[in-house]
Amino acid sequence: MPADAALVAGIDSSTQSCKVVVRDAASGALVRRGRAPHPPGTEVDPEAWWLALGAAVADAGGLDDVAAISIAAQQHGLVALDDRGEVVRPALLWNDTRSAGAATDLVAELGAEAWADQVGSVPVASFTVAKLRWLAEHEPDAAARTAAVCLPHDWLTWRLTGATGFATLATDRGDASGTGYWSPGEDRYRPDLVKLAFGADVLLSPVLDPTSSPGSTAAGAGVPTGVLVGAGTGDNMAAALGVGARPGDVIVSIGTSGVVSATSDRATADATGTVAGFADATGRFLPLVCTLNGAPVLDATARLLGVDLGELSDLARRAPAGADGLVLLPYLDGERTPNLPDATGTLVGLRHATMTPAHVARAAVEGLLCGLADGVDALVGAGVEVRRIVLIGGAAASAAVCEVAPEVFGHPVVVPAPGEYVADGAARQAAWTLAGTASPPEWSAADPATFDADPIPRIRARYGAARSTLHP
């Protein structure tokens, strides 16, 4: 089947579920989709991902007509395999914080600047390198059995290609850059850092070029044999590919957490640990900042006020910009950026005039966006160019968030049509692999909504003053 008449599939194996989209390889038009849940928890038997993939494929009507497939999955994590390719223990996911102490130890042993210089990022609990140290220290028998280490998307791609030996075990630059032992600047693994963390050498997934393939599908999960398989990537990298991000675009994703990332032509290295110096799925780089508090800030505020999210948005739009001085520091789960793990959410500036539902709603929207704007500032400080903000995630459905965003960010804000951006990015990678062209296909898409407004500096000034007073 010629590439311009083919269908491709993209898979998003996220923390909570598996999503499948089938798209036209040439135009990107959506043909059908499916999904299936993942089990809860911070450690999961990878077999659950495989079963969910099969269920999502079935929900999408099968993939018998698909010419290429690619998988994007939750970043970081640790899948440990023995010398026969069997899973040694349940996979440790990115949100498993048992490795926090291990990350602290690794930073102390090498120094934050050295980590940033060598791999572009300073280890935190989510990174694979920290989980390797935790495994070596806390489960030495499992560590002794570990012959190979891979990431969630690597393992699923490997299963797609038959999982016969380690010949087709592979990853890409984007996902490898979140391990803490692959250097985006040098474009290579750092086995010395693996040994520092784990105390032994292990097999690591070879890193493929963006359009390289580890092979074709074998039987399983309802996927037919002989389908071309793309290299796959991490979820943030796939989302950037899915929205067609270019240098100058900063993607602000407001889901369970907040993620601020940018497509860049240069690698970054931030010794403060605020900016993770990742690679993207195209050969460029994807510096990224993560906050703990995202859309649940709006959910919690809506519950407090006894309204739904639509009503919360309406309330926020009734209050004046700056909420007459009412400020919410939205650290409901502590915070990662800034690093305030024990902080709590705080309302500052309560007066008779501001103790209204509209003011509280407005303060919640502005506080959420101010925290993310700090992430944009961190990217600028790392040398990233910002021309516009691409706003995605569940909170992008809020009219108040979209309208207030340019006032807070100080840049035009575009909101793409709703979609499964991670799965879409994986599908676009599959189409790119099928075509073998120098750049990914230019898929047509509905024009994004654009929001522009003059920046209102006092909003961020008051937020910054409140933060500095309470968390000097």
XYZ file of C-alpha atoms in Angstrom:
472
model
C 0.000 0.000 0.000
C 1.519 3.367 -0.956
C 2.219 5.700 1.971
C -0.133 8.361 0.592
C -3.059 5.914 0.715
C -2.235 4.289 4.034
C -3.587 4.426 7.548
C -1.371 4.656 10.605
C -1.987 4.043 14.296
C -0.690 5.957 17.296
C -0.796 4.608 20.825
C -0.640 6.599 24.062
C 0.126 4.278 26.969
C -0.277 6.786 29.790
C -0.330 6.356 33.537
C -4.107 5.973 33.663
C -5.094 4.433 30.341
C -4.180 3.315 26.841
C -5.530 5.330 23.900
C -5.375 4.343 20.220
C -6.013 6.613 17.245
C -6.084 5.585 13.594
C -5.341 8.386 11.146
C -4.806 8.877 7.436
C -1.050 8.907 6.860
C -1.147 11.723 4.310
C -3.719 14.127 5.726
C -3.838 13.167 9.395
C -7.620 12.859 9.280
C -8.987 10.871 12.202
C -10.560 7.578 11.153
C -11.374 5.992 14.524
C -10.159 5.667 18.090
C -10.315 3.436 21.160
C -9.220 3.319 24.785
C -8.896 1.049 27.817
C -7.979 1.691 31.469
C -4.736 0.900 33.263
C -4.664 -0.345 36.851
C -3.999 2.282 39.531
C -0.796 2.487 41.525
C 2.786 3.627 41.234
C 4.108 0.192 40.318
C 2.465 -1.954 37.655
C 3.085 -5.329 36.042
C 3.907 -4.368 32.428
C 1.642 -7.180 31.270
C -1.264 -4.938 32.302
C -0.135 -2.395 29.695
C -0.070 -5.110 27.050
C -3.576 -6.306 27.929
C -4.863 -2.712 27.914
C -3.272 -2.148 24.510
C -5.163 -5.147 23.164
C -8.419 -3.898 24.680
C -7.893 -0.389 23.259
C -7.127 -1.827 19.815
C -10.342 -3.834 19.961
C -12.265 -0.740 21.070
C -10.855 1.061 18.021
C -12.186 -1.623 15.707
C -8.872 -3.403 15.175
C -5.804 -2.475 13.163
C -6.058 -4.851 10.209
C -5.957 -1.948 7.743
C -3.004 -0.116 9.321
C 0.400 0.118 7.592
C 2.470 1.504 10.467
C 2.171 1.880 14.217
C 4.079 3.764 16.901
C 3.852 3.881 20.690
C 4.282 6.839 23.018
C 4.149 6.211 26.750
C 4.607 7.747 30.162
C 8.184 8.921 30.586
C 10.830 7.709 33.024
C 9.846 4.580 34.895
C 11.880 1.413 35.189
C 11.218 -1.944 33.545
C 13.861 -4.441 34.684
C 14.369 -7.616 32.622
C 16.380 -10.755 33.359
C 18.643 -12.462 30.844
C 15.652 -14.334 29.337
C 13.653 -11.148 28.883
C 11.305 -11.841 31.789
C 10.149 -8.922 33.929
C 12.061 -9.025 37.225
C 9.549 -7.037 39.301
C 6.569 -4.735 38.676
C 7.621 -1.616 36.785
C 8.311 1.436 38.947
C 6.409 4.351 37.439
C 7.458 7.993 37.224
C 5.176 8.900 40.145
C 6.653 6.347 42.540
C 8.456 8.545 45.069
C 10.339 5.810 46.942
C 13.353 6.847 44.900
C 13.385 10.438 46.228
C 16.176 9.682 48.698
C 18.143 7.901 45.996
C 17.888 10.962 43.761
C 19.123 13.198 46.578
C 22.071 10.885 47.172
C 23.027 10.794 43.494
C 22.963 14.577 43.252
C 25.137 14.848 46.368
C 27.643 12.319 45.038
C 28.223 13.980 41.677
C 26.985 17.537 42.191
C 24.036 19.261 40.529
C 26.196 21.157 38.034
C 27.947 17.984 36.925
C 24.629 16.201 36.353
C 23.270 19.155 34.356
C 26.451 19.382 32.279
C 26.551 15.650 31.560
C 22.911 14.747 30.933
C 21.079 18.095 30.792
C 19.028 17.441 33.934
C 19.435 17.038 37.682
C 17.974 13.709 38.918
C 14.672 13.681 40.772
C 12.619 10.752 42.050
C 10.843 10.219 38.725
C 14.028 9.626 36.711
C 15.061 6.063 35.863
C 18.556 6.585 37.231
C 17.128 7.256 40.713
C 14.950 4.141 40.509
C 18.008 2.083 39.581
C 19.751 3.252 42.757
C 16.642 2.461 44.817
C 16.441 -1.035 43.315
C 20.113 -1.741 44.022
C 19.794 -0.597 47.635
C 16.385 -1.964 48.593
C 15.898 -5.083 46.455
C 19.415 -6.470 45.874
C 18.139 -9.900 44.758
C 15.992 -8.311 42.026
C 18.891 -6.049 41.066
C 21.216 -9.065 40.752
C 18.753 -10.688 38.317
C 18.488 -7.548 36.168
C 20.269 -7.919 32.836
C 18.503 -5.205 30.826
C 16.682 -1.975 31.662
C 14.087 -0.307 29.460
C 11.285 2.255 29.587
C 7.529 1.659 29.311
C 7.368 2.549 25.613
C 10.490 0.496 24.894
C 8.937 -2.585 26.481
C 5.640 -2.231 24.630
C 7.394 -1.668 21.303
C 9.551 -4.721 22.018
C 6.431 -6.801 22.676
C 4.911 -5.580 19.412
C 7.942 -6.839 17.505
C 7.841 -10.264 19.155
C 10.121 -9.863 22.186
C 12.436 -12.572 20.896
C 15.768 -11.913 22.578
C 16.884 -8.318 22.891
C 17.543 -7.700 19.178
C 14.489 -5.467 18.719
C 14.651 -3.712 22.095
C 14.967 -0.014 21.224
C 14.072 3.512 22.258
C 14.391 7.046 20.888
C 16.214 10.235 21.879
C 13.185 11.773 23.534
C 12.419 9.002 25.990
C 16.089 8.178 26.573
C 16.674 11.778 27.657
C 14.417 11.257 30.685
C 16.462 8.419 32.138
C 19.204 10.527 33.709
C 21.925 8.517 31.975
C 21.606 9.615 28.330
C 23.106 12.916 27.215
C 21.065 15.001 24.742
C 24.059 17.277 24.165
C 26.431 14.396 23.398
C 23.752 12.151 21.849
C 24.886 9.085 23.765
C 24.386 6.972 26.858
C 26.549 7.510 29.911
C 27.208 3.953 31.170
C 29.405 5.409 33.909
C 26.324 7.026 35.407
C 24.407 3.743 35.200
C 27.223 2.091 37.125
C 27.312 4.941 39.640
C 23.611 4.415 40.317
C 23.297 0.652 39.991
C 26.752 -0.653 40.764
C 26.794 -2.836 37.638
C 26.524 -2.653 33.864
C 23.185 -3.536 32.220
C 21.928 -3.709 28.654
C 20.237 -0.459 27.596
C 17.807 0.036 24.718
C 19.665 1.245 21.592
C 18.591 4.768 20.624
C 17.042 4.982 17.151
C 16.836 7.967 14.831
C 13.358 9.549 14.570
C 12.330 7.605 11.454
C 14.166 4.345 12.151
C 12.203 1.192 12.866
C 13.036 -1.667 15.239
C 11.106 -4.059 12.974
C 7.577 -5.188 12.181
C 4.787 -6.473 14.367
C 4.474 -10.083 15.452
C 1.173 -11.602 16.519
C -0.401 -10.279 19.707
C -2.707 -7.676 21.274
C -5.009 -7.879 18.285
C -2.396 -6.285 16.014
C -1.780 -8.092 12.679
C 1.690 -9.286 11.773
C 3.973 -7.415 9.414
C 2.986 -3.856 10.357
C 5.886 -1.390 10.319
C 6.756 -0.217 13.861
C 8.101 3.250 14.631
C 10.742 4.029 17.221
C 8.156 5.452 19.632
C 8.880 8.143 22.207
C 7.876 9.641 25.556
C 4.500 11.238 26.137
C 5.673 14.857 26.295
C 7.696 14.432 23.123
C 4.736 12.882 21.321
C 2.435 15.700 22.464
C 4.812 18.254 20.939
C 4.809 16.296 17.690
C 1.036 15.935 17.858
C 0.416 19.691 18.015
C 3.110 20.429 15.421
C 5.250 22.510 17.770
C 8.113 24.487 16.233
C 10.940 26.569 17.721
C 9.350 29.553 19.427
C 6.342 27.536 20.595
C 5.994 26.905 24.315
C 3.494 24.171 25.139
C 1.618 24.627 28.399
C -0.249 21.449 29.262
C -2.649 21.701 32.198
C -3.726 18.231 33.210
C -3.289 16.498 36.549
C 0.021 18.319 36.758
C 1.259 21.306 34.812
C 3.899 20.850 32.126
C 5.683 23.685 30.326
C 7.925 22.603 27.443
C 9.414 24.099 24.317
C 10.756 22.908 21.006
C 14.322 24.201 20.787
C 17.285 23.951 18.448
C 19.751 23.846 21.331
C 20.275 21.654 24.353
C 19.838 23.147 27.817
C 21.559 22.430 31.130
C 20.015 23.892 34.283
C 21.902 23.113 37.488
C 18.987 24.338 39.621
C 16.992 21.350 38.406
C 14.026 23.521 37.431
C 14.401 22.869 33.691
C 14.849 19.274 32.556
C 16.993 19.244 29.431
C 15.163 16.627 27.388
C 15.395 15.830 23.676
C 12.323 15.756 21.450
C 11.106 13.203 18.901
C 12.403 15.012 15.801
C 16.118 15.521 16.427
C 15.680 18.797 18.313
C 15.408 19.382 22.067
C 12.520 19.716 24.520
C 13.465 21.631 27.673
C 10.674 21.059 30.183
C 9.395 22.324 33.528
C 6.860 20.398 35.588
C 4.563 21.639 38.351
C 2.577 19.392 40.676
C -0.569 21.512 40.673
C -2.572 21.582 37.475
C -6.249 21.294 36.638
C -7.160 19.789 40.082
C -6.717 23.338 41.451
C -9.800 24.315 39.458
C -11.621 21.131 40.479
C -10.969 21.838 44.158
C -12.065 25.466 43.853
C -15.271 24.425 42.096
C -16.035 21.976 44.924
C -15.347 24.685 47.494
C -17.782 27.043 45.779
C -20.370 24.354 45.082
C -20.317 24.843 41.304
C -19.248 22.875 38.249
C -16.250 23.826 36.109
C -18.345 25.751 33.603
C -19.880 27.825 36.378
C -16.440 28.350 37.907
C -15.271 29.790 34.585
C -18.288 32.087 34.429
C -17.612 33.308 37.972
C -13.947 34.008 37.209
C -14.874 36.045 34.141
C -17.119 38.287 36.256
C -14.320 39.357 38.598
C -11.820 42.060 37.594
C -8.295 41.219 36.455
C -6.144 40.797 39.526
C -9.201 39.844 41.620
C -8.880 43.140 43.519
C -5.690 41.868 45.132
C -6.890 38.370 46.111
C -4.110 35.865 45.369
C -4.171 32.074 45.508
C -0.896 30.226 45.925
C -2.194 26.931 44.502
C 0.180 24.540 46.275
C -2.560 22.069 47.179
C -0.212 19.095 46.795
C 2.952 20.884 47.831
C 4.932 21.988 44.788
C 7.829 20.858 42.659
C 8.448 24.164 40.834
C 9.325 25.982 43.038
C 10.602 23.144 45.209
C 8.173 23.407 48.139
C 7.115 19.813 48.905
C 5.574 20.711 52.264
C 3.762 23.883 51.171
C -0.006 24.247 51.299
C -2.429 26.301 49.296
C -2.943 29.828 50.614
C -5.389 32.647 49.894
C -3.806 36.059 50.417
C -5.642 39.386 50.379
C -9.008 38.423 51.822
C -11.179 41.445 52.577
C -14.917 41.975 52.704
C -14.853 43.042 49.064
C -12.880 39.988 47.894
C -14.725 37.308 49.886
C -17.005 36.550 46.953
C -17.270 33.423 44.793
C -16.255 35.429 41.705
C -13.069 36.748 43.332
C -12.080 33.312 44.621
C -12.715 31.774 41.195
C -10.636 34.471 39.493
C -7.815 34.026 42.031
C -7.781 30.276 41.356
C -7.454 30.757 37.588
C -4.788 33.437 37.955
C -2.858 31.507 40.600
C -2.781 28.363 38.459
C -1.535 30.336 35.449
C 1.030 32.325 37.481
C 2.620 29.082 38.657
C 2.925 27.939 35.042
C 4.231 31.364 33.981
C 7.103 30.814 36.413
C 7.889 27.740 34.333
C 7.892 29.819 31.142
C 10.299 32.249 32.848
C 12.591 29.352 33.706
C 12.684 28.297 30.040
C 13.514 31.864 29.004
C 16.289 31.880 31.609
C 17.676 28.728 29.995
C 17.870 30.495 26.642
C 14.591 29.316 25.096
C 12.847 31.631 22.619
C 9.132 32.260 23.252
C 6.875 33.558 20.485
C 3.540 32.080 21.497
C 1.939 29.754 24.028
C 0.214 26.557 22.868
C -2.319 25.677 25.550
C -3.491 22.062 25.856
C -4.846 19.731 28.521
C -8.166 19.503 30.316
C -8.052 23.068 31.654
C -7.793 24.435 28.104
C -11.552 23.845 27.877
C -12.106 26.665 30.388
C -13.000 29.980 28.750
C -11.636 31.843 31.781
C -8.284 30.063 31.569
C -7.958 30.812 27.858
C -8.884 34.486 28.263
C -6.694 35.128 31.309
C -3.681 33.212 29.950
C -2.319 35.964 27.632
C -2.713 38.527 30.432
C -0.506 36.367 32.661
C 1.949 34.923 30.117
C 2.424 38.119 28.128
C 2.321 36.215 24.819
C -0.417 35.229 22.376
C -2.097 31.958 23.333
C -3.363 29.401 20.826
C -5.603 26.488 21.774
C -5.649 23.598 19.275
C -8.828 21.647 18.666
C -9.334 19.037 21.406
C -7.612 15.759 20.685
C -5.492 12.907 21.974
C -2.280 14.841 21.385
C 0.095 12.118 22.606
C -1.523 9.393 20.513
C -1.738 11.846 17.601
C 2.000 12.483 17.892
C 2.699 8.758 17.870
C 0.531 8.382 14.770
C 2.391 11.218 13.070
C 5.680 9.501 13.914
C 4.339 6.273 12.383
C 3.413 8.155 9.206
C 6.867 9.744 9.150
C 8.530 6.347 9.527
C 6.370 4.951 6.732
C 7.200 7.849 4.401
C 10.926 7.964 5.241
C 11.039 11.700 4.507
C 13.396 14.288 6.007
C 10.672 15.858 8.142
C 7.342 14.685 9.560
C 4.250 14.986 7.366
C 2.407 18.305 7.469
C -1.015 17.252 8.611
C -3.958 19.546 8.086
C -5.782 20.577 11.240
C -8.584 22.855 12.274
C -7.412 26.397 12.915
C -6.643 26.821 16.618
C -8.496 29.358 18.695
C -6.288 32.383 19.366
C -6.422 34.526 22.487
C -4.483 37.763 22.724
C -4.569 40.523 25.303
C -2.279 43.098 26.803
C -0.256 41.643 29.668
C -1.276 42.763 33.147
C 1.985 42.760 35.156
C 0.313 43.392 38.501
C -1.204 39.899 38.478
C 2.172 38.218 38.543
C 3.686 40.919 40.740
C 1.158 40.270 43.495
C 1.553 36.507 43.095
C 5.330 36.836 43.364
C 5.059 39.088 46.431
C 2.755 36.604 48.175
C 5.037 33.698 47.375
C 8.138 35.550 48.558
C 6.439 36.526 51.825
C 5.165 33.044 52.650
C 8.063 31.050 51.173
C 11.163 33.272 51.365
